[in-house]
Structures are given as C-alpha cells and as structure tokens.
C-alpha cells in the first residue's frame, strides 16, 4: 500500500467512524423516543438554526474572543515568566511552591472570587479567568524547556560575547520552543474547558451560557446543539494548532530524526 | 601574545575540594600553532576554559597582550569538541555562522561577506542554507570552524575539535586548519590527546602531566612547512618527536588501580 492511499484511507476512516456512530445514535434515539435524547437530525436542525448563523454573532463570537484573548495572554505571560525562572535557580526555588499551589486549583473554585476581585461579569472577568488557567501549562513547560538547553551552546555564545538579550532571543527561546508549543497545546484545550465553565456563571452570552440556559428551560435540542458546537470547537482548534506547529517546528522533527540519541 | 602565569584551578572547597590544575605556565607567541597534549582526564578542557575566560582560575592569571582576562575577550574564538551541541539545530548554517557577528558593529553587507567568506574557506558554500543536522559530522565541525573564522579572532582555541570524527575526515580537517591558519594568519592553541595530530599540526608542543596538572615538557616541532599527511609523517623527525611525546604521555598514564577519581566535569554554575 502506498503512503498516499494509506493516508487517504486514514482520512476516510476519520470521517466514516463518527458517521457510523451518528447513524447508530439516530436509529436508537428514533426508536427510544426519550425527550432527553433528541435524534441527531433534530440536533443538527437545531445546530443549523442556532449557529449558522443566527446566534453566531451574539453567542459564538464572544466565546471565541474569550478563548483567543485568554489563551494569548496566558501564553505570553507563561513564556515571559518561564524564561527568567528557567534561567535562575534561586528564583525558581522561591516560585515553585506558589506555582504548584495555584496550578492544582480547580477552575470552578476560583470562579466566584474572580467576579468579586475583578468587579466584572463581562469579558474582562472571563478573559482574565481563562488566561489564569492557560498560564500554568505554558509556564511549567517553558521552565523545563529553558532548563534543558544544551550547556555547550550557551557556553559557545558566551565565548563569542553574545549579549544576554541576544542569547535569550536567539538561543534560549528557540531551544525551549518545542516544549513551549507542547504546553500551548495543553493550554488551548484548557481554554475551551475554562471558557465553558466561566460562561456557566454570571453570564448573559456565550456558548456555555446557551448550554446551561437551554438545560434550565428544558430545551434539550439547543442544549445538544451547544454540546456539539463545543466539541467541534475544541477539535478544530486543536487541528489548526497542529498545522501551525508542524510549520513552526519542522526543524525539530528533522533534527530528532537525524540525532541518534 | 598570550601568557598563562601559574594558573591553577580547584573545584569545590573544604574537604570536597578537587584540584584539577596545580600550576601551569606557558606563553603563546603571535602566529604560533601550539598544541597542548596530555593523558585523558588531565584537565585539558578545564585549562582551555580558563584561558578562554569561561572559567575563573583559582590561582594565577591569563594575560592577553598584557591585559589580564576577566571574561571571554573579543579577539578570541573557541571551537568545542561537540560540534553538534555547539550548533543551533533550529536555524541554517548561515545563521549559525552569523550568530557571533550580530552584536558586532558591522554593516549588513559586511556581515554577509564575512559569513560567506568563512564558509567558502571551509568549503561549505553550497550548504549555506542547510540545517546543521543535515550535514555529516565533519561538515558540522567545519561550520563551527567557519563561525570562529567569521568572528575574526586573532587567536583560535580548539578543544579536541576532531576527537569525534572518523580518521579520514580528521586528516582532512587537520589540513583545513593548517590552510586557514595560513590564509587568515591566526594564532592557534590546540588541545588534543592525539599525539600524531599534535606533532603533525604544531610549531610547539606542551605536554601536560596528570591531574593535578602541571606542564611536563615543552618541545619545539621543527618539521618543514607546508605539512603533508603522507610526506611529513614519513620524516624521521616526525617519528622521533612522536615517539618522544608518546613516552612522556605514557609515563603519565597511571595504572588503572591507582587512577584517582576524576572530577566528572563538576557543575560550573
């Protein structure tokens, strides 16, 4: 089997398996007639009505903006804090217990206090909340990546009197990038989770709000449509991220393949 | 040009102190090719790092043109043994060579010219846009040499640069170093444990004794230039020098049982 037919088959399976599950689900829900489990056709109908594109601007767009902004801020802060902590052992020793404490905190535990502290229930609170939880995977991975940099490389740069700023930009950041990116991927899926949780609480718009509101008003169709959308959102965001990672870290795969250890 | 005066290095302190270098003094004159040989584990790398200004000596000093070194000086370039670790895998050969030039006060064209010239001198012009890991070991070490040349040092320090390449590549790289030395007129301080290599390359050899290191003997190498892998190595003088250095080094190699525990490159940070 050639590579091409193999990958074509893989893609076909990726589509066929969910389709088969959907068909089975359709058959089961149609015969069961349980109002909590509407048929997939009803859900798809609801999905089209809600998200394509009647409520898109009012509910999906705010959620997407929150994910994007929260994730972006979390990544920038994680890298900005992770580099000095990775480079200086003393700072790391001081900071680690705090990082370990806060990263173990379940997001819902901080939801009420975030509203009080930020005195806001709008984008400011939601974005800050998402950013806070996106920070940790990136931060920890950046610290690890920076610590793992080849000492010979830094020594080489030092012997050539490369200034500290250039060393960070040209050596430390690129060397840590594969791990930073791995952290970003974790943060991205976390951003979707935290977005839904944040929108359950003191919200008037967003996908999470629609989901909970539909459940509270016994509208199972929109609830399922929201679940479907959130799942697709997470899936597509991850897919986009993987494509970007492939481009940005092409060197890394080649290097790993070329280096025996 | 370069004076090493009673240099000593001790790692750690108190009971755990390990004396790596006891007392080493020698000078390197302008334009000279000086090889430092010694048995493995005799503190050659530590010595070179002290001379390069990467490690602070515990005793004594290093003077470059009369100035006392406190850090890596701008007129010095260092080539490590581990070529694959000293090159950046995420960027091209060109950018690797460019790294030490970015912070120098040079025009864009000047930088470009230096990079291309240096890569031309080591015969890698065709590979300028490759990643380092796409090249063979010998070629990677040539990239590291080109990077050192582009930096325009007056003295080049090399720490067992050819220890991890095969014999044929090694011979080619030795000739390359001799050639760029002529071309660029630089002083070279070359550390190696390979006795043939030291005799073949140098104008003078310094033989180190076992750790804690002292200089055991200094001997001039009066072999004719240009050197040739076959003809030079056929000369009776070559054989004599080689045998002499060999005896010195072998006498230093202690029997396994009595070998002291080596300080395994004690963490420098």
mmCIF file of N, CA and C in Angstrom, chain A residues 187-261:
data_model
loop_
_atom_site.group_PDB
_atom_site.id
_atom_site.type_symbol
_atom_site.label_atom_id
_atom_site.label_comp_id
_atom_site.label_asym_id
_atom_site.label_seq_id
_atom_site.Cartn_x
_atom_site.Cartn_y
_atom_site.Cartn_z
ATOM 1 N N UNK A 187 -2.715 24.122 26.980
ATOM 2 C CA UNK A 187 -3.436 25.340 27.365
ATOM 3 C C UNK A 187 -4.627 25.601 26.461
ATOM 4 N N UNK A 188 -4.481 25.287 25.188
ATOM 5 C CA UNK A 188 -5.558 25.572 24.254
ATOM 6 C C UNK A 188 -6.798 24.740 24.596
ATOM 7 N N UNK A 189 -6.604 23.463 24.876
ATOM 8 C CA UNK A 189 -7.782 22.652 25.221
ATOM 9 C C UNK A 189 -8.335 23.082 26.581
ATOM 10 N N UNK A 190 -7.439 23.511 27.454
ATOM 11 C CA UNK A 190 -7.873 24.028 28.750
ATOM 12 C C UNK A 190 -8.701 25.308 28.567
ATOM 13 N N UNK A 191 -8.312 26.117 27.593
ATOM 14 C CA UNK A 191 -9.020 27.381 27.341
ATOM 15 C C UNK A 191 -10.487 27.109 27.005
ATOM 16 N N UNK A 192 -10.730 26.049 26.211
ATOM 17 C CA UNK A 192 -12.110 25.721 25.836
ATOM 18 C C UNK A 192 -12.895 25.283 27.074
ATOM 19 N N UNK A 193 -12.278 24.429 27.874
ATOM 20 C CA UNK A 193 -12.935 23.949 29.105
ATOM 21 C C UNK A 193 -13.276 25.124 30.018
ATOM 22 N N UNK A 194 -12.273 25.948 30.284
ATOM 23 C CA UNK A 194 -12.444 27.049 31.223
ATOM 24 C C UNK A 194 -13.450 28.074 30.684
ATOM 25 N N UNK A 195 -13.467 28.242 29.361
ATOM 26 C CA UNK A 195 -14.446 29.156 28.763
ATOM 27 C C UNK A 195 -15.867 28.700 29.092
ATOM 28 N N UNK A 196 -16.140 27.409 28.915
ATOM 29 C CA UNK A 196 -17.489 26.893 29.188
ATOM 30 C C UNK A 196 -17.838 27.090 30.663
ATOM 31 N N UNK A 197 -16.885 26.734 31.538
ATOM 32 C CA UNK A 197 -17.122 26.877 32.979
ATOM 33 C C UNK A 197 -17.395 28.339 33.328
ATOM 34 N N UNK A 198 -16.580 29.237 32.775
ATOM 35 C CA UNK A 198 -16.720 30.665 33.080
ATOM 36 C C UNK A 198 -18.080 31.179 32.616
ATOM 37 N N UNK A 199 -18.555 30.634 31.502
ATOM 38 C CA UNK A 199 -19.817 31.133 30.966
ATOM 39 C C UNK A 199 -21.043 30.531 31.662
ATOM 40 N N UNK A 200 -20.817 29.536 32.498
ATOM 41 C CA UNK A 200 -21.913 28.996 33.306
ATOM 42 C C UNK A 200 -22.323 29.980 34.407
ATOM 43 N N UNK A 201 -21.403 30.858 34.737
ATOM 44 C CA UNK A 201 -21.551 31.665 35.934
ATOM 45 C C UNK A 201 -21.618 33.139 35.565
ATOM 46 N N UNK A 202 -22.665 33.821 36.051
ATOM 47 C CA UNK A 202 -22.868 35.258 35.766
ATOM 48 C C UNK A 202 -22.596 35.609 34.308
ATOM 49 N N UNK A 203 -23.391 35.006 33.418
ATOM 50 C CA UNK A 203 -23.213 35.324 32.005
ATOM 51 C C UNK A 203 -24.538 35.658 31.355
ATOM 52 N N UNK A 204 -24.451 36.409 30.286
ATOM 53 C CA UNK A 204 -25.649 36.679 29.503
ATOM 54 C C UNK A 204 -25.427 36.316 28.047
ATOM 55 N N UNK A 205 -24.201 35.898 27.731
ATOM 56 C CA UNK A 205 -23.973 35.440 26.351
ATOM 57 C C UNK A 205 -22.837 34.430 26.351
ATOM 58 N N UNK A 206 -22.666 33.797 25.191
ATOM 59 C CA UNK A 206 -21.620 32.790 25.061
ATOM 60 C C UNK A 206 -22.197 31.388 24.954
ATOM 61 N N UNK A 207 -21.392 30.467 24.433
ATOM 62 C CA UNK A 207 -21.863 29.107 24.177
ATOM 63 C C UNK A 207 -22.201 28.394 25.482
ATOM 64 N N UNK A 208 -21.364 28.616 26.497
ATOM 65 C CA UNK A 208 -21.607 27.992 27.801
ATOM 66 C C UNK A 208 -22.922 28.465 28.391
ATOM 67 N N UNK A 209 -23.179 29.764 28.262
ATOM 68 C CA UNK A 209 -24.438 30.319 28.736
ATOM 69 C C UNK A 209 -25.621 29.672 28.021
ATOM 70 N N UNK A 210 -25.552 29.546 26.704
ATOM 71 C CA UNK A 210 -26.644 28.955 25.924
ATOM 72 C C UNK A 210 -26.913 27.523 26.395
ATOM 73 N N UNK A 211 -25.825 26.791 26.629
ATOM 74 C CA UNK A 211 -25.954 25.390 27.048
ATOM 75 C C UNK A 211 -26.732 25.282 28.358
ATOM 76 N N UNK A 212 -26.285 26.050 29.347
ATOM 77 C CA UNK A 212 -26.901 25.948 30.667
ATOM 78 C C UNK A 212 -28.333 26.500 30.657
ATOM 79 N N UNK A 213 -28.488 27.600 29.927
ATOM 80 C CA UNK A 213 -29.808 28.232 29.831
ATOM 81 C C UNK A 213 -30.813 27.280 29.171
ATOM 82 N N UNK A 214 -30.371 26.578 28.130
ATOM 83 C CA UNK A 214 -31.257 25.629 27.437
ATOM 84 C C UNK A 214 -31.654 24.493 28.375
ATOM 85 N N UNK A 215 -30.701 24.008 29.143
ATOM 86 C CA UNK A 215 -30.980 22.925 30.090
ATOM 87 C C UNK A 215 -31.978 23.397 31.151
ATOM 88 N N UNK A 216 -31.739 24.621 31.682
ATOM 89 C CA UNK A 216 -32.611 25.147 32.729
ATOM 90 C C UNK A 216 -34.030 25.398 32.246
ATOM 91 N N UNK A 217 -34.190 25.607 30.934
ATOM 92 C CA UNK A 217 -35.532 25.846 30.396
ATOM 93 C C UNK A 217 -36.047 24.622 29.640
ATOM 94 N N UNK A 218 -35.427 23.450 29.906
ATOM 95 C CA UNK A 218 -35.848 22.166 29.339
ATOM 96 C C UNK A 218 -35.878 22.146 27.824
ATOM 97 N N UNK A 219 -34.961 22.883 27.187
ATOM 98 C CA UNK A 219 -34.881 22.831 25.725
ATOM 99 C C UNK A 219 -33.674 21.957 25.363
ATOM 100 N N UNK A 220 -33.959 20.649 25.202
ATOM 101 C CA UNK A 220 -32.867 19.686 25.000
ATOM 102 C C UNK A 220 -32.179 19.865 23.656
ATOM 103 N N UNK A 221 -32.946 20.262 22.644
ATOM 104 C CA UNK A 221 -32.358 20.460 21.299
ATOM 105 C C UNK A 221 -31.198 21.454 21.316
ATOM 106 N N UNK A 222 -31.458 22.703 21.777
ATOM 107 C CA UNK A 222 -30.364 23.686 21.823
ATOM 108 C C UNK A 222 -29.225 23.249 22.739
ATOM 109 N N UNK A 223 -29.566 22.529 23.816
ATOM 110 C CA UNK A 223 -28.509 22.074 24.707
ATOM 111 C C UNK A 223 -27.543 21.143 23.960
ATOM 112 N N UNK A 224 -28.143 20.166 23.255
ATOM 113 C CA UNK A 224 -27.303 19.240 22.483
ATOM 114 C C UNK A 224 -26.560 19.967 21.367
ATOM 115 N N UNK A 225 -27.201 20.942 20.773
ATOM 116 C CA UNK A 225 -26.545 21.697 19.701
ATOM 117 C C UNK A 225 -25.332 22.435 20.245
ATOM 118 N N UNK A 226 -25.453 22.930 21.494
ATOM 119 C CA UNK A 226 -24.323 23.637 22.110
ATOM 120 C C UNK A 226 -23.190 22.657 22.415
ATOM 121 N N UNK A 227 -23.558 21.457 22.902
ATOM 122 C CA UNK A 227 -22.531 20.441 23.182
ATOM 123 C C UNK A 227 -21.769 20.099 21.906
ATOM 124 N N UNK A 228 -22.552 19.913 20.822
ATOM 125 C CA UNK A 228 -21.940 19.574 19.539
ATOM 126 C C UNK A 228 -20.967 20.674 19.107
ATOM 127 N N UNK A 229 -21.397 21.916 19.271
ATOM 128 C CA UNK A 229 -20.559 23.037 18.849
ATOM 129 C C UNK A 229 -19.265 23.094 19.667
ATOM 130 N N UNK A 230 -19.391 22.916 20.979
ATOM 131 C CA UNK A 230 -18.194 22.995 21.839
ATOM 132 C C UNK A 230 -17.196 21.896 21.475
ATOM 133 N N UNK A 231 -17.731 20.704 21.235
ATOM 134 C CA UNK A 231 -16.857 19.599 20.826
ATOM 135 C C UNK A 231 -16.129 19.903 19.534
ATOM 136 N N UNK A 232 -16.894 20.411 18.554
ATOM 137 C CA UNK A 232 -16.291 20.744 17.266
ATOM 138 C C UNK A 232 -15.246 21.844 17.408
ATOM 139 N N UNK A 233 -15.558 22.796 18.273
ATOM 140 C CA UNK A 233 -14.652 23.922 18.507
ATOM 141 C C UNK A 233 -13.303 23.426 19.017
ATOM 142 N N UNK A 234 -13.364 22.564 20.037
ATOM 143 C CA UNK A 234 -12.126 22.018 20.603
ATOM 144 C C UNK A 234 -11.351 21.232 19.564
ATOM 145 N N UNK A 235 -12.083 20.441 18.783
ATOM 146 C CA UNK A 235 -11.452 19.609 17.776
ATOM 147 C C UNK A 235 -10.768 20.453 16.703
ATOM 148 N N UNK A 236 -11.482 21.450 16.199
ATOM 149 C CA UNK A 236 -10.939 22.281 15.131
ATOM 150 C C UNK A 236 -9.769 23.140 15.609
ATOM 151 N N UNK A 237 -9.891 23.677 16.818
ATOM 152 C CA UNK A 237 -8.790 24.492 17.346
ATOM 153 C C UNK A 237 -7.519 23.660 17.467
ATOM 154 N N UNK A 238 -7.668 22.436 17.942
ATOM 155 C CA UNK A 238 -6.510 21.550 18.071
ATOM 156 C C UNK A 238 -5.904 21.234 16.705
ATOM 157 N N UNK A 239 -6.796 21.025 15.733
ATOM 158 C CA UNK A 239 -6.342 20.720 14.370
ATOM 159 C C UNK A 239 -5.535 21.892 13.800
ATOM 160 N N UNK A 240 -6.078 23.102 13.957
ATOM 161 C CA UNK A 240 -5.387 24.302 13.475
ATOM 162 C C UNK A 240 -4.032 24.432 14.158
ATOM 163 N N UNK A 241 -4.039 24.159 15.441
ATOM 164 C CA UNK A 241 -2.803 24.297 16.206
ATOM 165 C C UNK A 241 -1.742 23.322 15.713
ATOM 166 N N UNK A 242 -2.173 22.084 15.448
ATOM 167 C CA UNK A 242 -1.221 21.076 14.972
ATOM 168 C C UNK A 242 -0.618 21.485 13.631
ATOM 169 N N UNK A 243 -1.454 22.067 12.764
ATOM 170 C CA UNK A 243 -0.953 22.505 11.462
ATOM 171 C C UNK A 243 0.107 23.591 11.640
ATOM 172 N N UNK A 244 -0.190 24.538 12.542
ATOM 173 C CA UNK A 244 0.770 25.625 12.790
ATOM 174 C C UNK A 244 2.049 25.075 13.399
ATOM 175 N N UNK A 245 1.902 24.116 14.312
ATOM 176 C CA UNK A 245 3.065 23.528 14.972
ATOM 177 C C UNK A 245 3.974 22.836 13.965
ATOM 178 N N UNK A 246 3.344 22.147 13.025
ATOM 179 C CA UNK A 246 4.101 21.433 12.001
ATOM 180 C C UNK A 246 5.020 22.361 11.247
ATOM 181 N N UNK A 247 4.494 23.537 10.934
ATOM 182 C CA UNK A 247 5.294 24.502 10.182
ATOM 183 C C UNK A 247 6.397 25.068 11.052
ATOM 184 N N UNK A 248 6.017 25.471 12.274
ATOM 185 C CA UNK A 248 6.966 26.177 13.130
ATOM 186 C C UNK A 248 8.079 25.264 13.622
ATOM 187 N N UNK A 249 7.771 23.983 13.784
ATOM 188 C CA UNK A 249 8.776 23.091 14.374
ATOM 189 C C UNK A 249 9.284 22.052 13.382
ATOM 190 N N UNK A 250 9.249 22.407 12.088
ATOM 191 C CA UNK A 250 9.727 21.461 11.069
ATOM 192 C C UNK A 250 11.169 21.058 11.369
ATOM 193 N N UNK A 251 11.978 22.006 11.815
ATOM 194 C CA UNK A 251 13.388 21.712 12.133
ATOM 195 C C UNK A 251 13.503 20.647 13.216
ATOM 196 N N UNK A 252 12.567 20.695 14.158
ATOM 197 C CA UNK A 252 12.675 19.832 15.314
ATOM 198 C C UNK A 252 12.505 18.370 14.933
ATOM 199 N N UNK A 253 11.553 18.106 14.037
ATOM 200 C CA UNK A 253 11.343 16.728 13.614
ATOM 201 C C UNK A 253 12.541 16.223 12.825
ATOM 202 N N UNK A 254 13.067 17.079 11.952
ATOM 203 C CA UNK A 254 14.235 16.695 11.169
ATOM 204 C C UNK A 254 15.439 16.439 12.052
ATOM 205 N N UNK A 255 15.606 17.314 13.019
ATOM 206 C CA UNK A 255 16.758 17.209 13.926
ATOM 207 C C UNK A 255 16.669 15.936 14.761
ATOM 208 N N UNK A 256 15.459 15.676 15.279
ATOM 209 C CA UNK A 256 15.262 14.482 16.106
ATOM 210 C C UNK A 256 15.545 13.217 15.304
ATOM 211 N N UNK A 257 15.092 13.250 14.033
ATOM 212 C CA UNK A 257 15.302 12.079 13.186
ATOM 213 C C UNK A 257 16.784 11.904 12.872
ATOM 214 N N UNK A 258 17.513 13.026 12.793
ATOM 215 C CA UNK A 258 18.930 12.960 12.412
ATOM 216 C C UNK A 258 19.839 12.671 13.593
ATOM 217 N N UNK A 259 19.347 12.922 14.822
ATOM 218 C CA UNK A 259 20.189 12.719 16.002
ATOM 219 C C UNK A 259 19.873 11.369 16.627
ATOM 220 N N UNK A 260 20.887 10.541 16.761
ATOM 221 C CA UNK A 260 20.644 9.173 17.243
ATOM 222 C C UNK A 260 20.047 9.075 18.652
ATOM 223 N N UNK A 261 20.473 9.953 19.604
ATOM 224 C CA UNK A 261 20.024 9.712 20.993
ATOM 225 C C UNK A 261 18.632 10.211 21.253
#
